[in-house]
mmCIF file of C-alpha atoms and ligand atoms in Angstrom:
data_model
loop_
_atom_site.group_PDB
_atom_site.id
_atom_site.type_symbol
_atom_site.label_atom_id
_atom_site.label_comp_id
_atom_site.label_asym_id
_atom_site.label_seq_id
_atom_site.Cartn_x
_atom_site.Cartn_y
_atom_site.Cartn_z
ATOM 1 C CA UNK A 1 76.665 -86.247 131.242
ATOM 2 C CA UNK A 2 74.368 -84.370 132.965
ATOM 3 C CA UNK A 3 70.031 -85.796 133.072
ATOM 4 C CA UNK A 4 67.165 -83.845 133.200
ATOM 5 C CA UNK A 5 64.618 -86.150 133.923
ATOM 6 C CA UNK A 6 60.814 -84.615 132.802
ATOM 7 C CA UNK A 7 57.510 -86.168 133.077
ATOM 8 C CA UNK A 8 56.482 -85.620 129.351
ATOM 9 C CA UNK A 9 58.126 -84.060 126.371
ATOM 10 C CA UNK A 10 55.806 -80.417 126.989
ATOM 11 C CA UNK A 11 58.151 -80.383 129.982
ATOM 12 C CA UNK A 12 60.879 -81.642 128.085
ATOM 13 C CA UNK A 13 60.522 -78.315 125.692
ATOM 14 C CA UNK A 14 60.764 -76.049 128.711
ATOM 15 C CA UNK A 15 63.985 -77.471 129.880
ATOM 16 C CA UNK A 16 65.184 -77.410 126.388
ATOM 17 C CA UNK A 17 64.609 -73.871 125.686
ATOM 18 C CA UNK A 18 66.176 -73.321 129.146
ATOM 19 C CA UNK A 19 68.983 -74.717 127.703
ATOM 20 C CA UNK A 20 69.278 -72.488 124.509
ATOM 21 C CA UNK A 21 68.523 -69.284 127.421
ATOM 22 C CA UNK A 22 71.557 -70.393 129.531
ATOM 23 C CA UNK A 23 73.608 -70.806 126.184
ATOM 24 C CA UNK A 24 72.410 -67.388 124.913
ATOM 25 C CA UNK A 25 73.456 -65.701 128.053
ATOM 26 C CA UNK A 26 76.629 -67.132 128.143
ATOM 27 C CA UNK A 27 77.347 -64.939 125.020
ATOM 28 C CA UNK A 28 76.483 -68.550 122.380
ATOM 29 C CA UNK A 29 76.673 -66.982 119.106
ATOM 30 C CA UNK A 30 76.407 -70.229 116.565
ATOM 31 C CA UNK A 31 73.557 -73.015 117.107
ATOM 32 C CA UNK A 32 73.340 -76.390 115.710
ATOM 33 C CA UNK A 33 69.911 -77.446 115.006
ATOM 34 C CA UNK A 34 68.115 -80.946 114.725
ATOM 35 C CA UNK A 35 64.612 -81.708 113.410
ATOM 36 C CA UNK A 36 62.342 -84.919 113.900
ATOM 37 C CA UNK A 37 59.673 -84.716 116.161
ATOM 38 C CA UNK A 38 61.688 -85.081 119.628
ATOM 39 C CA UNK A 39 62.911 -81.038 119.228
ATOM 40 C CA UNK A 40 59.279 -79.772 118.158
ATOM 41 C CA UNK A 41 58.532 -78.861 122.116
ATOM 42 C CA UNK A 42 61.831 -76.625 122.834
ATOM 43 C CA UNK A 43 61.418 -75.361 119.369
ATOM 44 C CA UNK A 44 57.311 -74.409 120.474
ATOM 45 C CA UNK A 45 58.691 -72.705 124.334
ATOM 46 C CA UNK A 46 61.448 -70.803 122.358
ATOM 47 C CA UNK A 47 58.785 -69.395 119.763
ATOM 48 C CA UNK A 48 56.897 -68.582 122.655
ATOM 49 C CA UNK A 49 59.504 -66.969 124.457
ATOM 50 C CA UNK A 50 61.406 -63.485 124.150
ATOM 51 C CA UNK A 51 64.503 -65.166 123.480
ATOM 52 C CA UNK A 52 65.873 -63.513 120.030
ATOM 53 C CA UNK A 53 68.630 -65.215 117.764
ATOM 54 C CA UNK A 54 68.695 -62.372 115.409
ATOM 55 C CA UNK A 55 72.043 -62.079 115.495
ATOM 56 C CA UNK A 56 73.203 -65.624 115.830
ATOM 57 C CA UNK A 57 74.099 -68.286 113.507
ATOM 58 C CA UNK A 58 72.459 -71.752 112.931
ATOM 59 C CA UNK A 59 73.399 -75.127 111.634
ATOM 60 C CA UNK A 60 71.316 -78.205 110.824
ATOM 61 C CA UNK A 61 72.437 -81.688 111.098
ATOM 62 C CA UNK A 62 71.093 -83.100 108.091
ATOM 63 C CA UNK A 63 69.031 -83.344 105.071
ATOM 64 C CA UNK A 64 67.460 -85.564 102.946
ATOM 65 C CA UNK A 65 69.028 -85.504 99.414
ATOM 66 C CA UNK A 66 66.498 -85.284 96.698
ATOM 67 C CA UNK A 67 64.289 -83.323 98.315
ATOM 68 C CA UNK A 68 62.987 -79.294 97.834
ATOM 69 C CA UNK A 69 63.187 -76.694 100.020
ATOM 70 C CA UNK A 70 59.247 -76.377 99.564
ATOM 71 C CA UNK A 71 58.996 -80.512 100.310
ATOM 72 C CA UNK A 72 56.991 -80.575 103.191
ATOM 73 C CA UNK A 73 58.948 -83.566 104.513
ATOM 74 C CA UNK A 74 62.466 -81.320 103.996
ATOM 75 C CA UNK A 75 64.554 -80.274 106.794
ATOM 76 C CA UNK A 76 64.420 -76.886 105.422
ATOM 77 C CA UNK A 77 60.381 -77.038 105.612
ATOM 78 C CA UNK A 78 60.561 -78.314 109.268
ATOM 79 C CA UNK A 79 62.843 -75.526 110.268
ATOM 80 C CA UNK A 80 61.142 -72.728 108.719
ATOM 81 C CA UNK A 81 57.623 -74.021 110.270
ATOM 82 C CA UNK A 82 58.535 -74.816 113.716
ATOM 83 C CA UNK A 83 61.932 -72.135 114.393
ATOM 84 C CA UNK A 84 62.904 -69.639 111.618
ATOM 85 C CA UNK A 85 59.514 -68.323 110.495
ATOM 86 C CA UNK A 86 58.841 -67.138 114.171
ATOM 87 C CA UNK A 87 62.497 -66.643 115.423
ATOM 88 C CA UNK A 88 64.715 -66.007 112.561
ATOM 89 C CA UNK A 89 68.165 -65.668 113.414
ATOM 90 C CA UNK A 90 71.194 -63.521 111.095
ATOM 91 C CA UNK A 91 72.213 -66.743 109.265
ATOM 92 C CA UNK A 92 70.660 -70.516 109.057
ATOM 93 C CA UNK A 93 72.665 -72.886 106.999
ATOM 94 C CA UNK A 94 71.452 -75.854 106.206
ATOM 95 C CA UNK A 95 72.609 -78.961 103.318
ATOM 96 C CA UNK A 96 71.395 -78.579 100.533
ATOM 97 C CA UNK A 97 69.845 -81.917 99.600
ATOM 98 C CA UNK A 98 69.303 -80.725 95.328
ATOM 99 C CA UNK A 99 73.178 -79.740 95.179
ATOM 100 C CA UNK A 100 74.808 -80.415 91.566
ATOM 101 C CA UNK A 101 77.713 -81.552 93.186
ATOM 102 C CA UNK A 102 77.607 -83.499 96.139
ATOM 103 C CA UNK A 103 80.850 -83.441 96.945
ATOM 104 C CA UNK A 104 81.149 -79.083 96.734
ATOM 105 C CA UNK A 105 78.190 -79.033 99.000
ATOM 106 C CA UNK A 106 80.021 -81.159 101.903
ATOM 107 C CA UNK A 107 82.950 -79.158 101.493
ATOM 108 C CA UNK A 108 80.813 -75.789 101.319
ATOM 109 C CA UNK A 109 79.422 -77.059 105.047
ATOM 110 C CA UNK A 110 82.563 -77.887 106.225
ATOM 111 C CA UNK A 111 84.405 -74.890 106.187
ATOM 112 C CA UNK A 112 81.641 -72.936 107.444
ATOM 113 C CA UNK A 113 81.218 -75.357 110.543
ATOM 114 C CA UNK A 114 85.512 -74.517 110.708
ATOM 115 C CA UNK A 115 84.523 -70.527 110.166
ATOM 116 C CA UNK A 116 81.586 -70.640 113.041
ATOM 117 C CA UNK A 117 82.244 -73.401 115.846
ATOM 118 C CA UNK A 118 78.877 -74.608 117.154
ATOM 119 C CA UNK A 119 78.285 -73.792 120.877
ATOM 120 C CA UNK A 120 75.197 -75.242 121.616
ATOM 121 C CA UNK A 121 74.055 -78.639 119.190
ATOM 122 C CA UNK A 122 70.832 -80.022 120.073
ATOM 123 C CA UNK A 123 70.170 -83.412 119.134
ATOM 124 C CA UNK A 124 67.397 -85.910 118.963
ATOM 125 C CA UNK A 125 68.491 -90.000 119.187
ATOM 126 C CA UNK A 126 67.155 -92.507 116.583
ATOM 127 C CA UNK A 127 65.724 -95.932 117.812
ATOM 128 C CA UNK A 128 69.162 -97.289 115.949
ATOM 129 C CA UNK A 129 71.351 -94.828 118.444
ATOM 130 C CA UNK A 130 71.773 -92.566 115.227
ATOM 131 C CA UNK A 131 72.506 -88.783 115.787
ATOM 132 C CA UNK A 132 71.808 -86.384 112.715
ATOM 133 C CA UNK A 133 71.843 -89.077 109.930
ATOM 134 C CA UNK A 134 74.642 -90.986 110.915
ATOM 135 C CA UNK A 135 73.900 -94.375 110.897
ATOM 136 C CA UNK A 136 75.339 -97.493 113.029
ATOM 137 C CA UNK A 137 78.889 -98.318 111.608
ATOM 138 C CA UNK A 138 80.007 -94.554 110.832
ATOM 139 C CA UNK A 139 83.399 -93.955 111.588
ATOM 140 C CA UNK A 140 83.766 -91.285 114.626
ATOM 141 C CA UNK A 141 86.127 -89.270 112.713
ATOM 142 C CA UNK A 142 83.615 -88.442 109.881
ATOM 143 C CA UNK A 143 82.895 -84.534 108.937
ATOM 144 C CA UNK A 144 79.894 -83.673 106.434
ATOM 145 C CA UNK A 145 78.921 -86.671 104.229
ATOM 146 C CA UNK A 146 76.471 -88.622 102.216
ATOM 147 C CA UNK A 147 74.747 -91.072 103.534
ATOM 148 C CA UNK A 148 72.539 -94.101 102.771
ATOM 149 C CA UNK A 149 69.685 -94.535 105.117
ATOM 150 C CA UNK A 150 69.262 -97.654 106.530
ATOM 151 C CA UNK A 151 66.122 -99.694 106.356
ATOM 152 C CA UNK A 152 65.331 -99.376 110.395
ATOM 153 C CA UNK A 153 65.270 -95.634 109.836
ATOM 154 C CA UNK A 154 63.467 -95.384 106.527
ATOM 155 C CA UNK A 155 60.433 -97.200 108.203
ATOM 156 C CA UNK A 156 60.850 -95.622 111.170
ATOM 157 C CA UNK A 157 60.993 -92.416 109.007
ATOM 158 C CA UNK A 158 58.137 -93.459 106.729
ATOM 159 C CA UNK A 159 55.553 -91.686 109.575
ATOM 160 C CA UNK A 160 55.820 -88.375 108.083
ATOM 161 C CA UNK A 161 55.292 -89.530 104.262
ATOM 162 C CA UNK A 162 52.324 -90.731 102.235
ATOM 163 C CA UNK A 163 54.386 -93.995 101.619
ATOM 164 C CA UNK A 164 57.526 -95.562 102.771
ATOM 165 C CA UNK A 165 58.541 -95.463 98.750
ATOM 166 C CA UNK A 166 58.775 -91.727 98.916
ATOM 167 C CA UNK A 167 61.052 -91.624 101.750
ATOM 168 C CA UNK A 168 64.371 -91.005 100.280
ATOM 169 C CA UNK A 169 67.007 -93.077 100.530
ATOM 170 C CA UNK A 170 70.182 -91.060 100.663
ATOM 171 C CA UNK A 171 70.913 -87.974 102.971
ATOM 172 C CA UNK A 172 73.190 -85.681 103.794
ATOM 173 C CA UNK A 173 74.616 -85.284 107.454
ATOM 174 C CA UNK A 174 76.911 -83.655 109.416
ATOM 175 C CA UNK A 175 79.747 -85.855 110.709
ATOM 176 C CA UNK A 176 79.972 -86.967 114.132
ATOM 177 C CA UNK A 177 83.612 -85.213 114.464
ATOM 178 C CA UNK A 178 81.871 -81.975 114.215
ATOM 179 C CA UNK A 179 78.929 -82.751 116.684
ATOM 180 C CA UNK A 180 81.853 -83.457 118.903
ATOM 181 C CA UNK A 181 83.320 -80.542 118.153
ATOM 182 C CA UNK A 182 80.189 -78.519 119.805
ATOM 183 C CA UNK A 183 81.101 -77.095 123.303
ATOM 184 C CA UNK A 184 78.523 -77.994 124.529
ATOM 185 C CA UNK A 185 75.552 -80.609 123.320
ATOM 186 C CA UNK A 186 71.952 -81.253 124.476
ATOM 187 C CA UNK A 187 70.494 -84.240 123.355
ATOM 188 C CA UNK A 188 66.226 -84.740 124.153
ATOM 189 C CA UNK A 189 64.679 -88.329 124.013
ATOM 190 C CA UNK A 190 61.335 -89.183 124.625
ATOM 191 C CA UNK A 191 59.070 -92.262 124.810
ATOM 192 C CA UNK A 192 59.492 -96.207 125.187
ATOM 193 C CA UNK A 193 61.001 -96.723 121.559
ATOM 194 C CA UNK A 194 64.164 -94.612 122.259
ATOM 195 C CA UNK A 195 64.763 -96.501 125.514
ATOM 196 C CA UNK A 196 67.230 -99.228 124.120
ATOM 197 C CA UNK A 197 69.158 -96.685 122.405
ATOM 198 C CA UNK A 198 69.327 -93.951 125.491
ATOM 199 C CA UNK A 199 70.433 -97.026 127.644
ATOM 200 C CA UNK A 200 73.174 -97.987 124.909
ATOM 201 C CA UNK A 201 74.475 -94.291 124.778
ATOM 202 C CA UNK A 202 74.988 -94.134 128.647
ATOM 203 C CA UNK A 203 75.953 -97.530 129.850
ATOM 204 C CA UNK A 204 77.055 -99.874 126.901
ATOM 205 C CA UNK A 205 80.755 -99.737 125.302
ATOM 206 C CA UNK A 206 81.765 -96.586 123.027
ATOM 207 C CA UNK A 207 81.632 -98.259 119.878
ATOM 208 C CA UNK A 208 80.559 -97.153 115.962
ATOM 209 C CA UNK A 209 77.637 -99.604 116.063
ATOM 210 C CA UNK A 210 75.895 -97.300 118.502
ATOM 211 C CA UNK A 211 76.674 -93.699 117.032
ATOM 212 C CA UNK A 212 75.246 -91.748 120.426
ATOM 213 C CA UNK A 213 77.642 -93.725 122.630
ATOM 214 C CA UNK A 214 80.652 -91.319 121.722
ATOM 215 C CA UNK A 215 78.676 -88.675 123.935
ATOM 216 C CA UNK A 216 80.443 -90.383 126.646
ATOM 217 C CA UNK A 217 83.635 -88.519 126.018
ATOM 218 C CA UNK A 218 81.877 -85.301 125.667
ATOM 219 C CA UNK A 219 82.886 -83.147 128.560
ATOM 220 C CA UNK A 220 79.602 -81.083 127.854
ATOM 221 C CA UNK A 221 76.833 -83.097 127.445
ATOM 222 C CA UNK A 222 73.105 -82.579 128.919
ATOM 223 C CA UNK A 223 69.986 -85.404 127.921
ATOM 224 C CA UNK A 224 66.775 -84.363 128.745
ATOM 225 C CA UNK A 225 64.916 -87.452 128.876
ATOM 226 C CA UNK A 226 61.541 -88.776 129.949
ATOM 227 C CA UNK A 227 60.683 -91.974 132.166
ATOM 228 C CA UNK A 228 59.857 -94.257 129.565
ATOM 229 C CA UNK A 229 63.013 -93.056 127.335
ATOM 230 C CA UNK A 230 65.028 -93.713 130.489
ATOM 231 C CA UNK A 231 63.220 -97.279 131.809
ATOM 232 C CA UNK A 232 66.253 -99.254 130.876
ATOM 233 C CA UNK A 233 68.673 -97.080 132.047
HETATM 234 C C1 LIG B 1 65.819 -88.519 112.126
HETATM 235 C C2 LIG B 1 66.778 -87.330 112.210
HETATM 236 C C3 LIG B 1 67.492 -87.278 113.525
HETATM 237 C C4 LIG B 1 66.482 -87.473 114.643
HETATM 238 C C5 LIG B 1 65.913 -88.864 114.578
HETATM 239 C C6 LIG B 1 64.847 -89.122 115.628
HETATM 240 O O1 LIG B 1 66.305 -89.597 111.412
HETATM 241 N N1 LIG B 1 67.744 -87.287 111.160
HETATM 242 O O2 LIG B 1 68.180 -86.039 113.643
HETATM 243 O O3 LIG B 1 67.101 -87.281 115.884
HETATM 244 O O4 LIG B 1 65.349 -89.099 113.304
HETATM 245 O O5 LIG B 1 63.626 -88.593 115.230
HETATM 246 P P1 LIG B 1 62.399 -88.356 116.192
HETATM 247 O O6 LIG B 1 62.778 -87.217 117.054
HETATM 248 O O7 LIG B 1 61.262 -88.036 115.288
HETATM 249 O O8 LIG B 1 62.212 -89.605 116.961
#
């Protein structure tokens, strides 16, 4: 693993989209995409920036199942207000969290994760160690699957909605066997509540219980982390 240590997550962003420049120039041609608010600030410097994905291919980790497009608190909301709508790129796919059948929508994602390997997956960490949606206890091998949300990160979660009640309580997420799968990952953490989890990812055992820890046998990995997400480093 490689650190990038930044004073604040502004600086944070910069770094990030230096990232996505580096990947671009290295001829990257697929992208896997997070949301949350740890990506907002490399999502805001690559707006900013000339950098053009028009003829690239994006991913997202997850979505919340039950939830429309237009739902402000949808994946597909976030990424159209803080990425696409400024820096659109030739094809975004994303879960689709109203899908008749469940189990035809994982299997849709699947094969086009097989079809376009992801070359650059940018992650955020949950204060549970969770990457995308998947939770403390899912097996490593996993691809694209439903999950239920566990109570830490509903409330955690329950920020961006009127009430914790409307948070749903099922999503859909990419598996960690296809984060893994990413040449190369770059994972952003920021402030005192992810510091347990960011310590657990780089020092404690690989284990299930703490889904970021299998970045450890990433050959490819860079965090871009601030001083309070790193304090117990
Ligand atoms: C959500 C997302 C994750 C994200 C995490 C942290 O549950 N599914 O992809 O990394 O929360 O969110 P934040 O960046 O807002 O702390």
């Amino acid at each position: 693993m490689k650190f990038i240590f930044v004073d604040n997550p502004n600086e944070g962003g910069i770094k990030g989209a230096q990232v996505f420049k580096n990947a671009l120039a290295n001829n990257a041609k697929t992208f896997g995409l997070a949301t949350g608010s740890t990506p907002i600030s490399t999502y805001n410097e690559i707006t900013k920036s000339n950098l053009d994905f028009s003829n690239k291919i994006s991913f997202n980790l997850d979505e919340y199942i039950g939830l429309k497009p237009t739902n402000p608190q949808s994946y597909h909301f976030y990424m159209n207000k803080y990425l696409f709508s400024v820096k659109p790129f030739a094809q975004s796919y994303l879960l689709n969290g109203l899908a008749t059948s469940e189990e035809a929508e994982l299997a849709r994602y699947d094969r086009l994760l097989e079809k376009y390997p992801i070359d650059l997956q940018l992650l955020g960490i949950g204060k549970n160690g969770h990457i995308g949606f998947n939770e403390p206890g899912t097996p490593f091998d996993l691809t694209s699957h439903k999950v239920k949300l566990t109570e830490s990160t509903i409330k955690t979660n329950s920020r961006f909605f009127n009430n914790i009640n409307e948070v749903p309580k099922y999503a859909f997420s990419m598996g960690i066997r296809s984060i893994m799968s990413s040449k190369q990952i770059l994972l952003e953490a920021y402030g005192e509540n992810k510091a347990d989890a960011v310590a657990k990812m780089i020092n404690g055992p690989v284990t299930e219980q703490l889904p970021a820890s299998i970045l450890q046998t990433h050959q490819n990995v860079i965090v871009i982390v601030d001083e309070a997400a790193a304090s117990k480093i």
